[in-house]
Short mmCIF file of C-alpha atoms and ligand atoms in Angstrom, two decimals:
data_model
loop_
_atom_site.label_atom_id
_atom_site.label_comp_id
_atom_site.label_asym_id
_atom_site.label_seq_id
_atom_site.Cartn_x
_atom_site.Cartn_y
_atom_site.Cartn_z
CA UNK P 1 -15.21 -23.29 -24.26
CA UNK P 2 -14.28 -23.96 -27.88
CA UNK P 3 -15.84 -21.44 -30.20
CA UNK P 4 -15.84 -22.97 -33.63
CA UNK P 5 -15.20 -20.42 -36.39
CA UNK P 6 -15.37 -17.80 -33.63
CA UNK P 7 -19.15 -18.04 -33.25
CA UNK P 8 -21.07 -19.06 -30.17
CA UNK P 9 -23.46 -21.89 -30.95
CA UNK P 10 -26.89 -21.59 -29.39
CA UNK P 11 -29.50 -24.31 -28.94
CA UNK P 12 -33.16 -23.49 -28.33
CA UNK P 13 -35.51 -25.64 -26.25
CA UNK P 14 -39.32 -25.06 -26.47
CA UNK P 15 -39.94 -23.23 -29.77
CA UNK P 16 -43.10 -21.38 -28.70
CA UNK P 17 -44.16 -17.74 -28.86
CA UNK P 18 -41.18 -16.15 -27.10
CA UNK P 19 -38.56 -18.44 -28.66
CA UNK P 20 -39.75 -17.24 -32.10
CA UNK P 21 -39.05 -13.58 -31.18
CA UNK P 22 -35.80 -14.42 -29.45
CA UNK P 23 -34.58 -16.42 -32.49
CA UNK P 24 -35.49 -13.52 -34.76
CA UNK P 25 -33.11 -11.27 -32.81
CA UNK P 26 -30.48 -13.96 -32.28
CA UNK P 27 -30.12 -14.62 -36.00
CA UNK P 28 -28.78 -11.04 -36.38
CA UNK P 29 -26.02 -11.49 -33.79
CA UNK P 30 -22.49 -11.07 -35.10
CA UNK P 31 -21.02 -13.31 -32.40
CA UNK P 32 -23.43 -16.20 -32.49
CA UNK P 33 -25.44 -18.66 -34.58
CA UNK P 34 -28.54 -20.69 -33.84
CA UNK P 35 -27.15 -24.15 -34.16
CA UNK P 36 -30.12 -26.33 -33.17
CA UNK P 37 -33.69 -26.37 -31.92
CA UNK P 38 -35.62 -29.03 -29.96
CA UNK P 39 -39.36 -29.50 -29.78
CA UNK P 40 -41.44 -32.43 -28.46
CA UNK P 41 -42.94 -32.38 -31.94
CA UNK P 42 -40.43 -33.11 -34.73
CA UNK P 43 -42.51 -31.37 -37.41
CA UNK P 44 -42.52 -28.19 -35.32
CA UNK P 45 -38.77 -28.47 -34.74
CA UNK P 46 -38.28 -28.90 -38.49
CA UNK P 47 -40.37 -25.79 -39.31
CA UNK P 48 -38.50 -23.68 -36.77
CA UNK P 49 -35.19 -25.01 -38.09
CA UNK P 50 -36.08 -24.03 -41.65
CA UNK P 51 -37.28 -20.62 -40.58
CA UNK P 52 -34.05 -19.81 -38.74
CA UNK P 53 -31.68 -21.91 -40.81
CA UNK P 54 -30.37 -24.07 -37.95
CA UNK P 55 -27.88 -26.84 -38.66
CA UNK P 56 -29.82 -29.38 -36.56
CA UNK P 57 -33.25 -30.04 -35.10
CA UNK P 58 -34.29 -32.58 -32.49
CA UNK P 59 -37.50 -34.20 -31.26
CA UNK P 60 -36.29 -34.30 -27.67
CA UNK P 61 -34.78 -31.74 -25.30
CA UNK P 62 -32.31 -34.39 -24.11
CA UNK P 63 -30.93 -34.93 -27.60
CA UNK P 64 -30.28 -31.21 -27.92
CA UNK P 65 -28.68 -31.05 -24.52
CA UNK P 66 -26.29 -33.82 -25.61
CA UNK P 67 -25.27 -32.13 -28.86
CA UNK P 68 -21.49 -31.59 -28.32
CA UNK P 69 -21.36 -28.60 -30.66
CA UNK P 70 -23.72 -26.41 -28.59
CA UNK P 71 -22.19 -23.83 -26.22
CA UNK P 72 -25.34 -22.40 -24.69
CA UNK P 73 -29.03 -23.33 -24.52
CA UNK P 74 -31.92 -20.86 -24.40
CA UNK P 75 -34.76 -22.50 -22.37
CA UNK P 76 -38.13 -21.11 -23.42
CA UNK P 77 -40.59 -23.61 -21.99
CA UNK P 78 -43.41 -22.71 -19.51
CA UNK P 79 -42.18 -21.73 -16.01
CA UNK P 80 -42.92 -25.09 -14.42
CA UNK P 81 -40.27 -26.81 -16.61
CA UNK P 82 -37.46 -24.28 -16.25
CA UNK P 83 -35.83 -26.20 -13.41
CA UNK P 84 -35.94 -29.60 -15.12
CA UNK P 85 -34.90 -28.30 -18.55
CA UNK P 86 -32.06 -26.10 -17.19
CA UNK P 87 -30.71 -28.89 -15.00
CA UNK P 88 -30.74 -31.23 -18.02
CA UNK P 89 -28.59 -28.79 -19.97
CA UNK P 90 -26.21 -28.03 -17.12
CA UNK P 91 -25.68 -31.75 -16.46
CA UNK P 92 -24.72 -32.06 -20.11
CA UNK P 93 -22.11 -29.30 -19.73
CA UNK P 94 -24.11 -26.54 -21.48
CA UNK P 95 -24.32 -22.95 -20.34
CA UNK P 96 -27.92 -21.74 -20.04
CA UNK P 97 -30.06 -18.63 -20.55
CA UNK P 98 -33.44 -19.59 -19.06
CA UNK P 99 -36.59 -17.51 -19.53
CA UNK P 100 -38.09 -15.74 -16.54
CA UNK P 101 -38.94 -16.79 -13.88
CA UNK P 102 -35.75 -18.83 -13.57
CA UNK P 103 -37.48 -21.23 -11.21
CA UNK P 104 -40.78 -21.34 -9.39
CA UNK P 105 -39.22 -21.32 -5.91
CA UNK P 106 -36.12 -20.10 -4.12
CA UNK P 107 -35.15 -23.71 -3.56
CA UNK P 108 -35.16 -24.42 -7.29
CA UNK P 109 -33.22 -21.28 -8.21
CA UNK P 110 -30.59 -22.02 -5.54
CA UNK P 111 -30.14 -25.55 -6.82
CA UNK P 112 -29.79 -24.28 -10.43
CA UNK P 113 -27.08 -21.80 -9.50
CA UNK P 114 -25.26 -24.41 -7.35
CA UNK P 115 -25.30 -26.84 -10.25
CA UNK P 116 -23.99 -24.22 -12.71
CA UNK P 117 -21.28 -22.95 -10.40
CA UNK P 118 -20.07 -26.43 -9.44
CA UNK P 119 -19.74 -27.24 -13.17
CA UNK P 120 -18.10 -23.95 -14.05
CA UNK P 121 -21.00 -23.02 -16.34
CA UNK P 122 -22.72 -19.74 -17.11
CA UNK P 123 -26.36 -19.42 -16.04
CA UNK P 124 -28.63 -16.40 -16.26
CA UNK P 125 -32.36 -15.61 -15.97
CA UNK P 126 -33.82 -14.28 -19.23
CA UNK P 127 -34.91 -10.93 -17.82
CA UNK P 128 -34.18 -9.07 -21.02
CA UNK P 129 -35.65 -5.80 -19.66
CA UNK P 130 -32.52 -5.33 -17.57
CA UNK P 131 -30.47 -4.82 -20.76
CA UNK P 132 -32.64 -2.54 -22.94
CA UNK P 133 -31.43 1.06 -23.39
CA UNK P 134 -34.30 2.52 -21.40
CA UNK P 135 -33.28 0.57 -18.29
CA UNK P 136 -29.66 1.69 -18.72
CA UNK P 137 -30.91 5.30 -19.02
CA UNK P 138 -33.05 4.94 -15.90
CA UNK P 139 -30.07 3.68 -13.86
CA UNK P 140 -27.85 6.43 -15.26
CA UNK P 141 -30.37 9.13 -14.32
CA UNK P 142 -30.76 7.72 -10.81
CA UNK P 143 -26.98 7.54 -10.42
CA UNK P 144 -26.78 11.27 -11.07
CA UNK P 145 -29.46 11.89 -8.45
CA UNK P 146 -31.70 13.33 -11.21
CA UNK P 147 -34.89 13.19 -9.09
CA UNK P 148 -33.40 13.52 -5.59
CA UNK P 149 -34.24 10.91 -2.97
CA UNK P 150 -36.57 8.23 -4.23
CA UNK P 151 -39.89 8.37 -2.37
CA UNK P 152 -41.95 5.81 -4.20
CA UNK P 153 -42.37 3.71 -7.30
CA UNK P 154 -45.63 2.89 -9.00
CA UNK P 155 -45.60 0.20 -11.70
CA UNK P 156 -48.22 -2.07 -13.19
CA UNK P 157 -48.38 -4.78 -15.81
CA UNK P 158 -51.75 -5.93 -17.05
CA UNK P 159 -53.46 -7.38 -20.07
CA UNK P 160 -56.76 -9.13 -20.64
CA UNK P 161 -56.12 -12.79 -21.33
CA UNK P 162 -58.84 -15.17 -22.53
CA UNK P 163 -59.49 -17.71 -19.82
CA UNK P 164 -58.17 -21.09 -20.82
CA UNK P 165 -57.80 -23.54 -17.97
CA UNK P 166 -55.29 -25.63 -19.96
CA UNK P 167 -53.13 -22.71 -21.18
CA UNK P 168 -49.93 -21.77 -19.32
CA UNK P 169 -51.41 -18.53 -17.90
CA UNK P 170 -54.19 -20.29 -15.95
CA UNK P 171 -52.94 -23.83 -15.51
CA UNK P 172 -51.36 -24.35 -12.09
CA UNK P 173 -49.29 -27.26 -13.40
CA UNK P 174 -47.66 -24.91 -15.93
CA UNK P 175 -46.92 -22.25 -13.27
CA UNK P 176 -49.97 -20.07 -14.16
CA UNK P 177 -50.95 -16.73 -12.65
CA UNK P 178 -50.20 -13.04 -13.21
CA UNK P 179 -47.52 -12.82 -10.54
CA UNK P 180 -45.00 -15.24 -12.03
CA UNK P 181 -45.77 -14.27 -15.59
CA UNK P 182 -45.88 -10.46 -15.54
CA UNK P 183 -45.85 -9.36 -11.87
CA UNK P 184 -42.20 -10.32 -12.01
CA UNK P 185 -41.49 -7.18 -14.11
CA UNK P 186 -42.73 -4.51 -11.63
CA UNK P 187 -41.12 -6.50 -8.82
CA UNK P 188 -37.83 -6.61 -10.72
CA UNK P 189 -37.99 -2.86 -11.32
CA UNK P 190 -38.54 -2.21 -7.61
CA UNK P 191 -35.55 -4.44 -6.81
CA UNK P 192 -33.29 -2.64 -9.28
CA UNK P 193 -34.24 0.79 -7.99
CA UNK P 194 -34.87 0.29 -4.27
CA UNK P 195 -33.33 -3.11 -3.35
CA UNK P 196 -35.02 -5.46 -0.91
CA UNK P 197 -38.01 -4.17 1.09
CA UNK P 198 -38.32 -4.74 4.83
CA UNK P 199 -42.11 -5.32 4.76
CA UNK P 200 -44.49 -6.64 2.10
CA UNK P 201 -48.27 -6.53 1.85
CA UNK P 202 -50.14 -8.24 -0.96
CA UNK P 203 -53.66 -9.12 -2.02
CA UNK P 204 -54.94 -11.17 -4.93
CA UNK P 205 -58.06 -12.28 -6.74
CA UNK P 206 -57.92 -15.85 -7.92
CA UNK P 207 -59.11 -17.43 -11.16
CA UNK P 208 -61.43 -20.45 -11.23
CA UNK P 209 -58.28 -22.65 -11.48
CA UNK P 210 -56.79 -21.13 -8.32
CA UNK P 211 -54.10 -19.07 -10.06
CA UNK P 212 -53.82 -15.34 -9.28
CA UNK P 213 -55.73 -13.23 -11.80
CA UNK P 214 -54.90 -9.95 -10.10
CA UNK P 215 -52.24 -9.12 -7.55
CA UNK P 216 -51.66 -5.83 -5.71
CA UNK P 217 -48.40 -5.40 -3.80
CA UNK P 218 -47.11 -2.78 -1.38
CA UNK P 219 -43.43 -2.82 -0.48
CA UNK P 220 -41.97 -0.81 2.38
CA UNK P 221 -38.25 0.02 2.64
CA UNK P 222 -35.89 0.81 5.46
CA UNK P 223 -35.61 4.43 4.34
CA UNK P 224 -39.44 4.72 4.28
CA UNK P 225 -39.61 4.58 0.43
CA UNK P 226 -42.52 2.57 -0.97
CA UNK P 227 -43.32 0.58 -4.08
CA UNK P 228 -46.92 0.17 -5.27
CA UNK P 229 -47.05 -2.65 -7.78
CA UNK P 230 -49.82 -4.49 -9.65
CA UNK P 231 -50.17 -7.35 -12.09
CA UNK P 232 -53.34 -8.61 -13.77
CA UNK P 233 -54.58 -10.90 -16.47
CA UNK P 234 -58.07 -9.36 -16.23
CA UNK P 235 -57.62 -5.97 -17.89
CA UNK P 236 -55.44 -3.94 -20.24
CA UNK P 237 -53.79 -1.59 -17.74
CA UNK P 238 -51.36 1.27 -18.59
CA UNK P 239 -48.28 -0.92 -17.94
CA UNK P 240 -46.22 2.09 -17.10
CA UNK P 241 -43.68 2.80 -14.38
CA UNK P 242 -43.20 6.04 -12.44
CA UNK P 243 -40.36 6.67 -10.04
CA UNK P 244 -41.05 9.64 -7.81
CA UNK P 245 -38.28 11.50 -5.97
CA UNK P 246 -37.96 14.56 -3.74
CA UNK P 247 -37.00 16.70 -6.78
CA UNK P 248 -38.75 15.09 -9.69
CA UNK P 249 -40.12 12.04 -11.40
CA UNK P 250 -39.10 9.57 -14.10
CA UNK P 251 -41.76 7.94 -16.26
CA UNK P 252 -41.04 4.80 -18.26
CA UNK P 253 -43.62 4.81 -21.04
CA UNK P 254 -45.82 1.81 -21.82
CA UNK P 255 -45.11 -1.00 -21.92
CA UNK P 256 -42.39 -0.30 -19.45
CA UNK P 257 -40.77 -3.77 -19.61
CA UNK P 258 -40.08 -3.28 -23.35
CA UNK P 259 -40.08 0.53 -23.44
CA UNK P 260 -38.28 2.71 -25.95
CA UNK P 261 -39.12 6.00 -24.25
CA UNK P 262 -38.35 7.51 -20.84
CA UNK P 263 -39.21 11.01 -19.55
CA UNK P 264 -37.49 12.95 -16.82
CA UNK P 265 -39.36 15.65 -14.86
CA UNK P 266 -37.82 18.05 -12.42
CA UNK P 267 -39.71 20.49 -10.21
CA UNK P 268 -42.98 19.63 -12.01
CA UNK P 269 -41.64 20.42 -15.49
CA UNK P 270 -40.60 18.04 -18.20
CA UNK P 271 -36.81 18.27 -18.43
CA UNK P 272 -36.17 15.72 -21.22
CA UNK P 273 -37.68 12.81 -23.01
CA UNK P 274 -35.27 10.16 -24.32
CA UNK P 275 -36.41 8.04 -27.27
CA UNK P 276 -34.22 4.96 -27.27
CA UNK P 277 -35.25 2.82 -30.24
CA UNK P 278 -34.12 -0.71 -30.75
CA UNK P 279 -34.20 -3.06 -33.70
CA UNK P 280 -36.23 -6.26 -33.67
CA UNK P 281 -37.89 -7.35 -30.44
CA UNK P 282 -35.26 -5.93 -28.07
CA UNK P 283 -33.58 -9.22 -27.11
CA UNK P 284 -30.30 -8.31 -28.83
CA UNK P 285 -28.98 -6.51 -25.72
CA UNK P 286 -29.55 -9.54 -23.52
CA UNK P 287 -28.09 -11.82 -26.21
CA UNK P 288 -24.93 -9.72 -26.53
CA UNK P 289 -24.50 -9.57 -22.76
CA UNK P 290 -24.63 -13.38 -22.67
CA UNK P 291 -22.26 -13.69 -25.66
CA UNK P 292 -19.73 -11.38 -23.99
CA UNK P 293 -19.97 -13.30 -20.70
CA UNK P 294 -19.22 -16.52 -22.59
CA UNK P 295 -16.36 -14.97 -24.60
CA UNK P 296 -14.87 -13.59 -21.36
CA UNK P 297 -15.47 -16.90 -19.52
CA UNK P 298 -17.73 -15.27 -16.90
CA UNK P 299 -20.11 -17.51 -14.97
CA UNK P 300 -22.60 -14.73 -14.30
CA UNK P 301 -23.52 -11.35 -15.67
CA UNK P 302 -22.58 -8.32 -13.56
CA UNK P 303 -25.79 -6.66 -14.70
CA UNK P 304 -27.98 -9.60 -13.72
CA UNK P 305 -25.95 -11.61 -11.18
CA UNK P 306 -27.17 -14.74 -9.44
CA UNK P 307 -27.87 -12.74 -6.28
CA UNK P 308 -30.37 -10.52 -8.11
CA UNK P 309 -32.35 -13.52 -9.43
CA UNK P 310 -32.29 -15.07 -5.92
CA UNK P 311 -33.59 -11.83 -4.43
CA UNK P 312 -36.29 -11.71 -7.10
CA UNK P 313 -37.64 -15.20 -6.51
CA UNK P 314 -37.48 -14.60 -2.75
CA UNK P 315 -39.71 -11.53 -3.22
CA UNK P 316 -42.11 -13.42 -5.45
CA UNK P 317 -42.31 -16.24 -2.96
CA UNK P 318 -42.98 -13.82 -0.10
CA UNK P 319 -45.84 -12.27 -2.11
CA UNK P 320 -47.18 -15.76 -2.88
CA UNK P 321 -47.22 -16.55 0.85
CA UNK P 322 -49.14 -13.34 1.52
CA UNK P 323 -51.78 -14.19 -1.06
CA UNK P 324 -51.62 -17.84 0.00
CA UNK P 325 -50.81 -19.28 -3.38
CA UNK P 326 -48.52 -22.20 -2.69
CA UNK P 327 -50.93 -24.10 -0.42
CA UNK P 328 -54.03 -25.10 -2.30
CA UNK P 329 -55.64 -25.98 1.00
CA UNK P 330 -55.37 -22.38 2.13
CA UNK P 331 -57.23 -21.01 -0.89
CA UNK P 332 -59.56 -19.23 -1.30
CA UNK P 333 -58.30 -16.12 0.45
CA UNK P 334 -59.30 -15.72 4.09
CA UNK P 335 -61.83 -13.01 4.81
N1 NAP C 401 -39.04 -12.41 -22.10
C1 NAP C 401 -40.29 -12.16 -22.42
O1 NAP C 401 -40.67 -11.09 -22.85
C2 NAP C 401 -41.27 -13.27 -22.35
C3 NAP C 401 -42.49 -13.14 -22.95
C4 NAP C 401 -43.33 -14.19 -22.94
C5 NAP C 401 -42.98 -15.32 -22.23
N2 NAP C 401 -41.80 -15.41 -21.60
C6 NAP C 401 -41.44 -16.63 -20.84
O2 NAP C 401 -41.12 -17.65 -21.76
C7 NAP C 401 -41.64 -18.88 -21.34
C8 NAP C 401 -42.47 -19.49 -22.46
O3 NAP C 401 -43.49 -18.63 -22.79
P1 NAP C 401 -44.30 -18.71 -24.20
O4 NAP C 401 -45.31 -17.67 -24.13
O5 NAP C 401 -43.34 -18.72 -25.29
O6 NAP C 401 -44.97 -20.13 -23.99
P2 NAP C 401 -45.63 -21.15 -25.04
O7 NAP C 401 -45.56 -20.61 -26.42
O8 NAP C 401 -46.97 -21.50 -24.50
O9 NAP C 401 -44.74 -22.45 -24.82
C9 NAP C 401 -43.38 -22.51 -25.07
C10 NAP C 401 -43.02 -23.92 -25.48
O10 NAP C 401 -42.80 -24.76 -24.33
C11 NAP C 401 -42.81 -26.10 -24.73
N3 NAP C 401 -43.40 -27.00 -23.74
C12 NAP C 401 -42.77 -27.94 -23.04
N4 NAP C 401 -43.55 -28.61 -22.23
C13 NAP C 401 -44.76 -28.04 -22.34
C14 NAP C 401 -46.03 -28.32 -21.77
N5 NAP C 401 -46.21 -29.30 -20.89
N6 NAP C 401 -47.07 -27.56 -22.13
C15 NAP C 401 -46.92 -26.55 -23.02
N7 NAP C 401 -45.72 -26.27 -23.62
C16 NAP C 401 -44.66 -27.01 -23.29
C17 NAP C 401 -43.57 -26.12 -26.10
O11 NAP C 401 -42.62 -26.46 -27.06
P3 NAP C 401 -42.61 -27.92 -27.82
O12 NAP C 401 -43.94 -28.56 -27.64
O13 NAP C 401 -42.37 -27.48 -29.22
O14 NAP C 401 -41.48 -28.68 -27.24
C18 NAP C 401 -44.04 -24.69 -26.25
O15 NAP C 401 -44.01 -24.27 -27.60
C19 NAP C 401 -42.44 -18.59 -20.06
O16 NAP C 401 -41.70 -19.00 -18.94
C20 NAP C 401 -42.60 -17.09 -20.03
O17 NAP C 401 -42.51 -16.52 -18.74
C21 NAP C 401 -40.96 -14.44 -21.65
#
């Protein structure tokens, strides 16, 4: 990869809500610049370009993917287009950071990684939570056996969303539902802490459009540990995570996926609370991880390798099967 003037050139596809926050953090990176943005609406692309001072803007994702100056593309479209948009970039020799969920099925995610690897290109799922200081602190505490043997995890993610059958949260065609949008975070946490479960139980309540409005999951592990996980678009829930062990407990304060505070309890007493502040929206850690991977010519991040994203989508798909989401014919839920 040629890094002109030493800076990595990013392109952004789908300048919506999350792309705006991501670009805010990206503009402060020492190693990178936002080179271009692409929207289906040229006026929107122009506005975003002016806001973040990009060299170019495009009215099609394809035109951005073909820009020879771009090193990496951030894909920030709704889930249902991640596969198509990422493949477009990879086929045009661009590395990709694609928002979560990387794909909507194991088959898609496998194909994306195969394409990237065969072309010697970096590809990562945009699970920024993996890189924030609180997650690093959690892993460090667990590595020192701070709470003994892990017995169970409890984590939820919920907010009340206004029902809009056309919006991406409730529209099946856009990959709607709580599980793919926010259930992915508690599932990811369970995967980081406990690995793959041996058994999964799940129940859901569906919205009028057939997407899951609420999903409760129970994971069982070989060593008898458990994970109790929830996601919902129906209510503002605590959105906290607790990891319970034989000698203590770790609490990741709300909202745990973007948390700046983690508390460690031992033998029923608070041992220490760590306040780990970050600037901006918290994407800078993910951005720097990607920049460093590109500078060091790595095709995947050691902190979020391809295998972890494959395990994650496999878990999500297993939950979907339990709540009978993929087959419309099978909905509503059996009694
Ligand atoms: N990391 C996080 O914390 C976080 C938070 C929220 C969301 N996300 C992820 O980021 C992705 C985007 O979420 P968002 O909330 O930013 O979504 P959004 O604002 O609704 O949409 C993002 C952009 O996607 C583009 N798009 C392309 N085809 C579309 C279609 N058929 N319908 C609607 N939009 C279309 C639009 O850009 P143009 O029309 O301008 O091309 C739109 O602005 C999701 O996959 C979500 O899971 C991540």
